[in-house]
XYZ file of C-alpha atoms in Angstrom:
752
model
C 150.761 50.525 129.762
C 148.916 50.174 126.446
C 147.966 46.610 125.464
C 150.394 45.416 122.795
C 147.648 43.378 121.124
C 145.733 46.526 119.994
C 145.743 47.320 116.252
C 148.695 49.263 114.865
C 148.799 52.840 113.654
C 151.126 55.078 111.736
C 151.931 57.503 114.523
C 154.614 60.116 114.608
C 154.453 60.668 118.339
C 156.969 60.596 121.175
C 157.628 57.054 122.384
C 156.430 56.297 125.923
C 157.792 52.711 125.868
C 161.279 53.138 124.529
C 163.814 55.247 126.380
C 165.863 55.812 123.260
C 164.752 58.074 120.376
C 166.193 56.825 117.076
C 167.029 59.834 114.984
C 166.358 59.700 111.280
C 169.502 58.934 109.365
C 171.657 58.329 112.524
C 174.602 56.016 111.986
C 174.421 54.240 115.344
C 170.718 53.320 115.439
C 170.002 49.661 116.118
C 169.391 47.303 113.221
C 166.995 45.319 115.310
C 164.158 46.494 117.573
C 163.185 44.622 120.711
C 160.861 42.366 118.751
C 163.655 41.209 116.438
C 162.155 42.618 113.297
C 164.400 44.165 110.677
C 164.470 47.952 110.314
C 165.350 50.306 107.525
C 164.292 51.752 104.295
C 165.303 48.656 102.319
C 163.784 45.999 100.189
C 161.655 43.558 102.093
C 163.623 40.303 102.283
C 160.834 38.259 103.862
C 158.145 39.485 101.465
C 157.179 37.001 98.785
C 158.220 37.866 95.258
C 155.399 39.371 93.265
C 156.099 39.133 89.533
C 154.677 42.121 87.669
C 155.059 41.786 83.907
C 158.574 40.513 84.301
C 159.593 43.048 86.943
C 161.203 41.414 89.963
C 160.540 42.356 93.578
C 163.658 44.511 93.939
C 162.713 46.707 90.989
C 159.156 46.959 92.257
C 160.342 47.951 95.746
C 162.609 50.611 94.308
C 159.721 51.957 92.185
C 157.437 52.189 95.200
C 160.199 53.902 97.145
C 160.611 56.528 94.439
C 156.901 57.456 94.044
C 155.717 60.837 95.315
C 152.741 59.235 97.066
C 153.474 58.452 100.754
C 153.219 54.698 101.272
C 153.882 52.179 104.015
C 153.708 48.405 104.429
C 152.342 46.827 107.586
C 152.573 43.237 108.791
C 149.040 41.819 108.599
C 149.717 39.269 111.324
C 150.983 41.948 113.673
C 149.519 45.020 112.020
C 150.993 47.427 114.531
C 154.399 46.819 112.982
C 155.569 49.019 110.134
C 157.928 46.990 108.031
C 158.595 49.450 105.189
C 157.970 53.071 104.166
C 158.946 54.966 101.051
C 160.769 58.269 100.741
C 157.544 60.228 100.308
C 156.299 58.872 103.666
C 159.576 59.878 105.290
C 159.355 63.364 103.764
C 155.745 63.793 104.969
C 156.196 62.530 108.535
C 159.909 62.933 109.234
C 160.112 59.263 110.249
C 161.573 56.233 108.559
C 160.172 52.737 109.193
C 162.109 52.279 112.420
C 161.023 55.663 113.725
C 157.414 54.903 112.872
C 157.579 51.547 114.721
C 159.226 53.157 117.732
C 156.555 55.856 118.082
C 153.432 53.807 117.459
C 152.860 52.925 121.141
C 152.442 56.538 122.218
C 149.280 56.959 124.280
C 148.177 59.915 122.113
C 147.865 57.538 119.131
C 144.891 55.729 120.627
C 142.492 57.321 118.132
C 144.586 56.095 115.182
C 144.814 52.559 116.636
C 141.046 52.509 117.126
C 140.531 53.533 113.505
C 142.848 50.761 112.272
C 141.138 48.232 114.489
C 137.809 49.163 112.949
C 139.275 48.722 109.448
C 140.713 45.241 110.147
C 137.413 43.460 109.538
C 137.274 44.792 106.001
C 140.945 44.029 105.345
C 140.751 40.461 106.692
C 137.839 39.915 104.317
C 140.073 41.005 101.440
C 138.381 44.363 100.892
C 140.124 47.712 100.708
C 139.074 50.496 103.049
C 140.026 53.986 104.133
C 140.297 55.735 107.522
C 140.947 59.364 108.563
C 142.778 60.661 111.608
C 145.418 63.156 112.716
C 149.103 62.120 112.621
C 152.094 63.625 114.374
C 155.293 64.546 112.571
C 158.795 64.184 113.900
C 158.963 67.947 114.618
C 155.874 67.778 116.877
C 153.386 69.260 114.400
C 150.248 67.450 113.329
C 148.366 67.099 110.072
C 145.035 65.606 109.013
C 145.498 62.436 107.001
C 143.423 60.037 104.935
C 144.900 56.498 104.816
C 143.797 54.086 102.098
C 144.441 50.465 103.173
C 144.557 47.483 100.820
C 145.280 43.829 101.770
C 148.141 41.852 100.116
C 147.084 38.235 99.736
C 149.199 35.118 99.287
C 148.430 31.431 99.242
C 148.109 31.311 102.992
C 145.950 34.461 103.190
C 146.546 38.139 103.810
C 150.157 38.738 104.733
C 150.563 42.539 104.574
C 148.613 45.762 104.403
C 149.521 48.470 101.935
C 148.869 51.954 103.327
C 148.673 54.930 100.931
C 148.524 58.296 102.695
C 146.904 61.562 101.611
C 147.749 64.816 103.401
C 144.432 66.668 103.818
C 145.949 69.942 105.020
C 145.540 71.808 101.712
C 142.062 70.398 101.113
C 140.860 71.329 104.592
C 142.401 74.806 104.244
C 140.635 75.217 100.916
C 137.350 74.028 102.392
C 137.792 76.368 105.330
C 138.481 79.267 102.975
C 135.360 78.370 101.019
C 133.322 78.262 104.219
C 134.728 81.620 105.282
C 133.866 83.094 101.871
C 130.332 81.716 102.098
C 129.980 83.068 105.640
C 131.328 86.472 104.579
C 128.852 86.559 101.694
C 126.057 85.573 104.057
C 127.011 88.367 106.472
C 127.181 90.834 103.581
C 123.722 89.827 102.365
C 122.402 90.091 105.912
C 123.929 93.552 106.249
C 122.460 94.701 102.938
C 119.091 93.279 103.936
C 119.172 95.176 107.229
C 120.089 98.445 105.520
C 117.223 97.936 103.053
C 114.812 97.352 105.945
C 116.104 100.509 107.643
C 115.538 102.464 104.426
C 112.016 101.077 104.126
C 111.212 102.021 107.719
C 112.536 105.542 107.222
C 110.237 106.080 104.235
C 107.519 107.176 106.665
C 108.730 110.555 107.914
C 105.319 111.792 109.068
C 106.247 110.586 112.540
C 110.037 110.001 112.634
C 109.883 108.675 116.204
C 107.981 105.563 115.105
C 110.559 104.286 112.571
C 113.392 105.055 115.012
C 111.775 102.777 117.586
C 111.206 100.116 114.924
C 114.811 100.356 113.688
C 116.121 99.980 117.248
C 113.918 96.883 117.671
C 115.204 95.513 114.336
C 118.825 95.927 115.453
C 118.040 94.190 118.747
C 116.562 91.223 116.900
C 119.446 90.815 114.465
C 122.886 92.170 115.340
C 123.115 93.632 118.864
C 121.864 92.831 122.319
C 120.234 96.238 122.885
C 119.826 99.493 120.928
C 118.248 102.908 121.487
C 118.226 106.221 119.599
C 118.597 109.565 121.381
C 118.072 112.901 119.643
C 120.034 116.071 120.221
C 117.283 118.702 120.329
C 118.646 121.452 122.610
C 120.000 118.674 124.793
C 119.802 114.912 124.611
C 116.462 113.174 124.986
C 114.930 109.832 124.137
C 113.619 109.579 120.592
C 110.072 108.749 121.714
C 108.771 111.785 119.820
C 110.454 114.269 117.529
C 109.745 117.895 116.796
C 111.003 118.616 113.299
C 110.709 122.341 113.960
C 113.403 122.152 116.660
C 116.916 122.050 115.174
C 119.620 119.922 116.831
C 121.769 121.694 119.382
C 124.828 123.250 117.856
C 128.505 122.938 118.444
C 129.587 124.118 121.836
C 126.154 123.709 123.427
C 127.237 121.912 126.574
C 124.975 119.720 128.641
C 125.449 121.229 132.070
C 129.239 121.271 132.151
C 130.628 121.267 135.713
C 131.414 124.608 137.374
C 134.804 125.705 138.563
C 135.733 124.777 142.136
C 136.319 128.464 142.876
C 132.648 129.223 142.168
C 133.318 131.130 138.947
C 130.575 131.416 136.364
C 132.623 130.071 133.463
C 132.282 126.335 132.858
C 135.347 124.326 133.778
C 137.064 123.070 130.587
C 136.833 119.321 130.434
C 137.220 116.864 127.590
C 133.970 114.916 127.435
C 134.142 112.305 124.675
C 130.369 112.231 124.286
C 130.240 116.019 123.906
C 132.992 115.871 121.297
C 130.845 113.352 119.445
C 127.782 115.616 119.615
C 129.804 118.655 118.539
C 131.104 116.802 115.486
C 134.709 116.962 116.709
C 134.895 113.147 116.693
C 133.358 110.742 114.193
C 134.375 107.385 115.668
C 132.101 105.400 118.004
C 132.648 105.945 121.703
C 132.644 103.237 124.371
C 131.273 104.275 127.775
C 131.767 102.210 130.914
C 128.529 102.232 132.885
C 130.433 102.047 136.164
C 132.568 105.114 135.459
C 131.611 108.398 137.124
C 131.269 111.278 134.655
C 130.887 114.976 135.503
C 127.283 115.701 136.531
C 125.361 117.327 133.733
C 127.742 116.203 131.006
C 126.547 114.326 127.946
C 128.421 111.184 129.037
C 126.807 111.355 132.472
C 123.345 111.682 130.937
C 123.861 108.769 128.515
C 125.297 106.491 131.207
C 122.431 107.304 133.569
C 119.659 107.007 130.964
C 121.022 103.943 129.165
C 121.932 102.289 132.458
C 118.390 102.671 133.738
C 116.906 101.153 130.579
C 119.455 98.334 130.533
C 118.675 97.567 134.152
C 114.996 97.319 133.254
C 115.885 95.038 130.343
C 118.105 92.860 132.606
C 120.908 92.654 130.028
C 123.770 92.625 132.517
C 125.758 94.979 130.287
C 128.728 96.818 131.773
C 129.360 99.234 128.918
C 127.666 100.741 125.868
C 128.916 101.783 122.440
C 127.701 105.143 121.114
C 127.546 105.923 117.384
C 126.926 109.479 116.132
C 123.861 110.055 113.937
C 125.182 112.785 111.632
C 123.151 115.230 109.592
C 124.536 117.413 106.846
C 125.981 120.032 109.173
C 125.375 118.857 112.717
C 125.040 115.681 114.695
C 121.313 115.031 115.029
C 121.588 112.403 117.744
C 123.273 109.182 118.799
C 122.676 105.450 118.522
C 123.537 103.596 121.733
C 124.064 99.815 121.500
C 125.170 96.891 123.635
C 127.102 94.197 121.704
C 125.593 90.746 121.608
C 128.934 88.967 122.132
C 131.598 90.339 124.424
C 131.864 93.880 125.705
C 132.592 97.223 124.124
C 133.795 97.696 120.579
C 135.615 94.350 120.693
C 132.244 92.637 121.053
C 131.072 93.936 117.658
C 131.940 91.991 114.531
C 133.254 94.041 111.587
C 130.050 93.380 109.647
C 127.980 94.541 112.633
C 130.024 97.725 112.893
C 129.382 98.389 109.212
C 125.642 97.869 109.688
C 125.535 100.234 112.675
C 127.550 102.954 110.924
C 125.424 102.779 107.771
C 122.227 102.714 109.825
C 123.274 105.789 111.804
C 124.209 107.662 108.622
C 121.001 106.665 106.846
C 118.847 107.697 109.798
C 120.706 110.994 110.114
C 120.268 111.808 106.427
C 116.531 111.036 106.425
C 115.880 112.951 109.650
C 117.860 115.901 108.361
C 115.848 115.863 105.130
C 112.614 115.668 107.129
C 113.626 118.645 109.272
C 114.704 120.685 106.260
C 111.486 119.868 104.402
C 109.362 120.652 107.436
C 111.070 124.003 107.991
C 110.732 124.920 104.325
C 107.105 123.800 104.288
C 106.272 125.767 107.431
C 107.995 128.848 106.053
C 106.213 128.591 102.698
C 102.860 127.939 104.332
C 103.335 130.844 106.721
C 104.209 133.139 103.834
C 101.243 131.967 101.816
C 98.731 132.141 104.643
C 99.972 135.556 105.715
C 99.370 136.898 102.225
C 95.852 135.534 101.816
C 93.082 137.888 102.953
C 90.633 137.030 105.671
C 87.044 136.197 104.775
C 86.126 139.137 102.563
C 83.199 141.301 103.582
C 82.176 143.775 100.870
C 79.116 145.985 100.734
C 76.377 144.987 98.340
C 77.850 141.576 97.336
C 77.732 138.076 98.830
C 81.340 136.816 98.703
C 82.742 133.434 99.809
C 86.433 132.499 99.628
C 88.264 129.219 100.138
C 91.867 128.045 100.023
C 93.453 124.718 100.974
C 96.877 123.284 100.160
C 97.103 119.787 98.771
C 96.683 117.805 101.990
C 97.748 114.486 100.422
C 101.258 115.629 99.547
C 101.457 118.377 102.193
C 102.839 120.766 99.592
C 102.561 124.516 99.478
C 102.085 126.223 96.163
C 101.581 129.624 94.658
C 97.766 129.703 94.489
C 96.194 132.868 95.856
C 93.103 135.014 95.798
C 92.345 138.570 96.815
C 89.136 140.575 97.297
C 89.660 144.349 97.357
C 87.273 147.083 98.447
C 88.824 149.612 96.065
C 86.146 152.209 96.759
C 82.637 152.148 98.226
C 81.235 151.175 94.816
C 84.167 149.278 93.289
C 85.249 145.753 94.329
C 88.289 143.981 92.878
C 88.576 140.182 92.677
C 91.866 138.449 91.818
C 92.714 134.778 91.594
C 96.085 133.447 90.433
C 98.586 130.644 90.410
C 102.392 130.685 90.466
C 104.132 127.595 89.093
C 105.721 125.403 91.766
C 105.237 124.128 95.325
C 107.978 125.603 97.483
C 109.151 128.711 99.293
C 110.137 130.388 96.037
C 106.631 129.913 94.643
C 105.081 131.341 97.809
C 107.477 134.295 97.756
C 106.732 134.988 94.085
C 103.024 134.828 94.861
C 103.465 137.402 97.622
C 105.330 139.762 95.319
C 102.678 139.494 92.602
C 99.842 139.966 95.081
C 101.412 143.167 96.367
C 102.058 144.494 92.868
C 98.513 143.738 91.650
C 96.992 145.297 94.779
C 98.998 148.490 94.345
C 98.122 149.017 90.684
C 94.476 147.969 91.151
C 93.937 150.737 93.699
C 95.652 153.198 91.362
C 94.311 152.307 87.888
C 91.215 150.165 88.599
C 90.629 149.019 84.999
C 91.908 145.388 84.696
C 93.689 145.596 81.305
C 95.913 148.603 82.139
C 96.624 147.136 85.566
C 97.998 143.917 84.031
C 100.078 145.925 81.549
C 101.777 147.733 84.425
C 102.216 144.420 86.261
C 103.951 142.978 83.170
C 106.414 145.834 83.130
C 107.234 145.658 86.824
C 107.529 141.859 86.899
C 109.977 141.974 84.018
C 112.048 144.467 85.988
C 111.880 142.511 89.235
C 113.039 139.327 87.521
C 110.553 137.063 89.334
C 111.804 133.567 88.422
C 108.404 131.825 88.317
C 105.720 131.994 85.655
C 102.299 133.067 86.902
C 98.726 133.195 85.651
C 95.832 135.227 87.025
C 92.392 136.702 86.419
C 91.786 140.289 87.515
C 88.259 141.654 87.593
C 86.460 144.684 88.995
C 82.779 144.944 89.904
C 81.449 148.515 89.771
C 78.062 149.542 91.156
C 76.095 152.264 89.416
C 72.432 153.081 89.986
C 72.005 149.896 91.967
C 73.387 147.673 89.160
C 76.741 145.891 88.987
C 79.039 145.819 85.964
C 81.894 143.319 85.627
C 85.175 144.104 83.838
C 87.912 141.505 83.606
C 91.210 140.566 81.972
C 92.970 137.203 81.899
C 96.709 136.464 81.908
C 97.022 132.792 80.970
C 94.549 131.676 83.637
C 91.487 129.458 83.403
C 88.304 131.425 82.638
C 85.946 132.425 85.424
C 82.359 131.169 85.187
C 79.216 133.285 85.038
C 75.914 131.616 86.049
C 72.476 133.126 85.474
C 69.219 131.213 85.754
C 70.870 127.823 85.479
C 72.870 128.803 82.379
C 76.667 128.884 82.767
C 79.184 130.459 80.421
C 82.960 130.656 80.524
C 84.330 134.196 80.484
C 86.847 133.568 77.700
C 87.294 137.172 76.573
C 90.357 139.377 77.010
C 92.745 136.453 77.167
C 96.486 137.011 77.098
C 99.865 135.424 77.896
C 101.246 134.711 81.350
C 102.288 137.568 83.593
C 105.620 139.036 82.526
C 105.215 137.879 78.932
C 102.684 140.505 77.799
C 104.723 142.899 75.691
C 101.535 144.451 74.331
C 98.295 146.058 75.432
C 96.084 143.932 77.671
C 92.402 143.847 76.716
C 89.461 144.331 79.067
C 86.044 142.727 78.579
C 82.823 143.752 80.336
C 79.544 142.149 81.388
C 76.459 143.638 83.042
C 75.276 141.568 86.016
C 71.746 140.877 87.180
C 70.484 140.163 90.710
C 71.026 136.477 91.425
C 74.037 136.198 89.060
C 76.964 134.125 90.325
C 80.665 134.419 89.441
C 83.013 131.516 90.185
C 86.785 132.089 90.201
C 89.033 129.042 90.741
C 92.520 127.620 90.273
C 93.341 124.438 88.364
C 93.442 122.303 91.526
C 89.640 122.281 91.517
C 89.303 120.727 88.039
C 92.604 119.093 87.089
C 93.085 115.329 87.618
C 95.499 112.739 86.319
C 92.682 110.543 85.048
C 91.000 113.218 82.914
C 91.903 116.097 80.662
C 91.632 119.735 81.671
C 88.830 120.194 79.148
C 86.830 117.413 80.836
C 87.482 118.992 84.225
C 86.099 122.336 83.054
C 83.042 120.573 81.651
C 82.471 118.868 85.032
C 82.752 122.192 86.852
C 80.257 123.783 84.438
C 77.738 120.984 85.040
C 78.090 121.295 88.810
C 77.554 125.062 88.712
C 74.486 124.565 86.499
C 72.970 122.214 89.082
C 73.703 124.249 92.209
C 70.650 124.701 94.423
C 72.134 126.909 97.150
C 71.030 130.544 97.231
C 74.060 132.072 98.940
C 77.726 132.156 98.005
C 78.866 129.957 100.904
C 76.323 127.277 100.046
C 77.349 127.437 96.376
C 81.015 127.129 97.313
C 80.355 124.159 99.573
C 78.466 122.356 96.821
C 81.433 122.866 94.487
C 83.894 121.544 97.048
C 81.783 118.551 98.041
C 81.453 117.435 94.413
C 84.847 118.386 92.979
C 87.430 118.780 95.747
C 87.101 115.663 97.890
C 90.559 114.424 96.778
C 92.376 117.339 95.129
C 95.753 116.674 93.518
C 96.886 120.280 93.795
C 96.213 123.410 95.852
C 92.661 124.723 95.558
C 91.571 128.354 95.686
C 87.953 129.358 95.027
C 86.100 132.671 95.159
C 82.324 132.766 94.735
C 80.621 136.146 94.224
C 76.843 136.411 94.131
C 74.795 139.495 93.342
C 72.010 139.479 95.970
C 68.357 139.540 94.979
C 65.977 142.013 96.668
C 64.476 139.400 98.966
C 67.002 136.633 99.401
C 65.955 133.631 101.429
C 66.919 129.987 101.530
C 64.147 127.722 100.324
C 63.961 124.494 102.355
C 65.413 121.522 100.511
C 67.242 123.587 97.874
C 70.607 123.612 99.623
C 72.662 120.773 101.109
C 72.780 122.919 104.260
C 76.425 122.117 104.802
C 79.340 124.506 104.795
C 83.055 124.054 105.290
C 86.038 126.325 105.941
C 89.761 125.533 106.077
C 91.433 127.800 108.626
C 95.096 128.329 109.490
C 96.145 127.424 113.017
C 96.430 131.019 114.202
C 94.403 133.196 116.620
C 92.812 135.221 113.791
C 90.949 132.062 112.737
C 88.786 132.258 115.865
C 87.243 135.549 114.732
C 86.784 134.266 111.203
C 84.992 131.160 112.494
C 82.629 133.241 114.631
C 81.827 135.449 111.667
C 81.195 132.391 109.454
C 78.760 130.889 111.961
C 76.806 134.126 112.344
C 76.458 134.528 108.585
C 75.419 130.903 108.184
C 72.763 131.136 110.880
C 71.396 134.238 109.186
C 71.375 132.580 105.746
C 69.693 129.447 107.119
C 67.301 131.494 109.303
C 68.405 129.689 112.457
C 67.841 131.106 115.948
C 70.401 131.223 118.747
C 73.215 132.491 116.546
C 74.849 133.985 119.671
C 75.105 130.558 121.325
C 76.511 128.995 118.174
C 79.034 131.829 117.923
C 80.246 131.199 121.465
C 80.490 127.408 120.940
C 82.469 127.668 117.710
C 84.731 130.250 119.326
C 85.712 127.814 122.093
C 86.138 124.813 119.764
C 88.281 126.643 117.233
C 90.352 128.283 119.998
C 91.119 124.835 121.441
C 92.087 123.535 117.993
C 94.382 126.498 117.385
C 96.049 126.236 120.815
C 96.343 122.465 121.175
C 95.948 121.017 117.667
C 98.331 120.453 114.787
C 98.136 121.777 111.224
C 95.105 123.357 109.608
C 91.748 123.595 111.337
C 88.665 122.449 109.460
C 85.296 123.977 110.387
C 82.081 122.371 109.127
C 78.489 123.439 109.808
C 75.434 121.219 109.274
C 71.727 121.939 109.345
C 70.370 118.804 111.027
C 66.750 119.879 110.731
C 66.412 120.480 114.454
C 69.491 122.592 115.078
C 73.005 123.509 114.050
C 75.804 120.952 114.274
C 79.360 122.279 114.456
C 82.409 120.106 113.705
C 86.000 121.244 114.212
C 88.837 118.997 113.049
C 92.546 119.304 113.846
C 95.644 117.079 113.674
C 96.000 116.273 117.389
C 94.499 112.816 118.134
C 94.312 113.521 121.899
C 90.721 114.011 123.129
C 89.495 117.318 124.564
C 89.428 117.508 128.352
C 86.927 119.309 130.577
C 88.735 121.098 133.420
C 87.903 123.362 136.331
C 90.171 126.079 135.022
C 93.878 126.697 135.415
C 94.961 127.608 138.965
C 96.637 130.979 139.132
C 95.673 132.111 135.654
C 92.716 132.871 133.445
C 91.098 130.265 131.193
C 90.441 126.553 131.169
C 86.631 126.800 131.150
C 86.181 126.362 127.390
C 84.651 122.896 127.315
C 82.429 123.720 130.330
C 80.999 126.595 128.319
C 80.391 124.210 125.419
C 78.674 121.740 127.789
C 76.195 124.406 128.918
C 75.325 125.439 125.365
C 75.417 122.214 123.350
C 75.561 118.451 123.321
C 79.100 117.560 122.347
C 81.495 114.702 121.725
C 84.523 113.726 119.701
C 85.803 110.994 117.377
C 89.063 109.969 115.749
C 89.659 111.011 112.144
C 92.272 110.300 109.489
C 94.008 113.594 110.342
C 93.615 113.524 114.116
C 90.242 114.133 115.776
C 86.899 115.820 115.205
C 85.135 117.628 118.070
C 81.431 118.141 117.390
C 78.738 120.131 119.125
C 75.014 120.394 118.463
C 73.740 123.718 119.733
C 70.690 123.456 122.009
C 68.112 126.214 121.391
C 67.717 128.546 124.384
C 70.501 126.907 126.341
C 71.217 129.991 128.447
C 69.063 132.710 129.910
C 69.829 136.123 128.392
C 72.893 137.712 129.935
C 73.947 134.562 131.808
C 77.645 133.613 131.554
C 78.413 129.901 132.034
C 81.864 130.746 133.342
C 80.189 132.248 136.402
C 79.235 128.734 137.498
């Protein structure tokens, strides 16, 4: 039984002490409670009269009863007794004064009594105070309440307490709504921040596998318990590495669907929810129970097995995973598999988390799809362009060096091209041109122009008439890209060479003789296809030792200087060239002008040999470089380049160097990525060969491949040269310094 001396409250709780429940407004309720106090919503007969500006106590009591503010009066000597309440109190709680007194001893009102007891010190001292607690209504509901208590003093001290009540329900609901709005805004900002981070990570598409791993780690740190991407490249696999050249598997490509029980060859039809997701037949996330058995070989079986193994390693204790599709433009590129942080399955993901995961999957799918499309277009354009460029030209009576490299910084493919034609035994054609643009269309237009120019050059020979015919045909073909070019022919007569040339909107070739350089500005005309008139042809007689330099604008054009300044720089470099062969001249140009090109670069250097050509020591940088496509034909070109270089530099053991470069370039073509760079150095005591490719993995010396030919390449290199390798910005560089007389004549290192 609760101690009756404890402080009073204003409870609206069931009475544990009284066996009768006075109903509000009942006609037969008792006028007196067990303690003899009066009951009822009446004036207070025992209360002392309080004159208020001439208003007597009865009028004041009626005014307090009529106010809309819930009020009550408590006996200060026995403060647990409610002696009066107004109508607003009765409307708020459902109790009149008698009902409030009858319910105040309920055990559940202990908190309210404790609050009043704590306030009594202030009230006895004549100071007002306020307390907060939860009150019960007559209908059993509760409401939060703030009670403001003020003492009523008389001559003999405090006689009563005035209690004014404030229902806090609306205020708390408003505060809760404000908190929910703030929390929703916080979640929205967090979601936007995550999507921005995902976008930033996906900016690096050079290696899409890296940002996918980082995005999965970001999701694990912020919104889910575990996350992993899987790509759909001819079957599901972990996104540890991506091959942009491999398209995602298409609709209907099943992952080992189960066979019919009768042994038939046709797959047994079965609805696999994961396969429907991969086929694009479903776009909602799928929940997979890790304990459920799925048909062997199905997509669901593979995901459950793979994700289950990783989750077991991560010790997450997860029982199910949620799978989101990663859609591309036309096909599903992969899936995002997550484990919710709270709860299981889709129910364990908050709405904001679901939004983040859906947007992340869509963003990743769009970027990966763009990367694949760009890579396929780039590979196609590069293949077209490389296929249409001639191999290292070898013409009789002239020293010719050619070079082409796409802009490596932006990995773009353009319409730059060159061509060297042996039109007849005594006539050589040289063409260099540029089609506007860096895409497949530019490469295709370049190929068309190259074929047209080749055909007419063999037929007409003279440059002006050839370009006139090209104008006519291009106008008929409707080639959509503008193009510029220089066409020239070199004709030998009585041991002398004569140059004829015509320009169609292209930069002028350079002619160097005895350190004096001039731009061949004659016979200029509009771009190809815009001629509409006769094309002129200019001529120049060449002397032994003369040099012609043909180039595209990538060699001279920069953002930080004008084209005129670029041409002036090229002229100065050509004037200061010390090399005596075309390859050495070309390498000097590249080393001084093409270290960081902003566009594709094509260069052709033609030199008229002197009767007794030799390389004077110290007059050449003794360094040459070639950019080779990653194709088998590059091996033969590299061997030819090394032999010619050894002859020009008067180096012995050209056969050994040829064999070494053959093995190094073959390895780069077979196992490397992207273009192959070949560089040759004269170290003063031998030839140093460097081959660079995009694969960072080091070369490996093996004992051959069991059951098949090959595998001895690096062992051959070991017998002929000192070699090593180093990392580079593109991948790796494998170098070899050829040792003079490394092998006895006729000895094959593979025989060892």
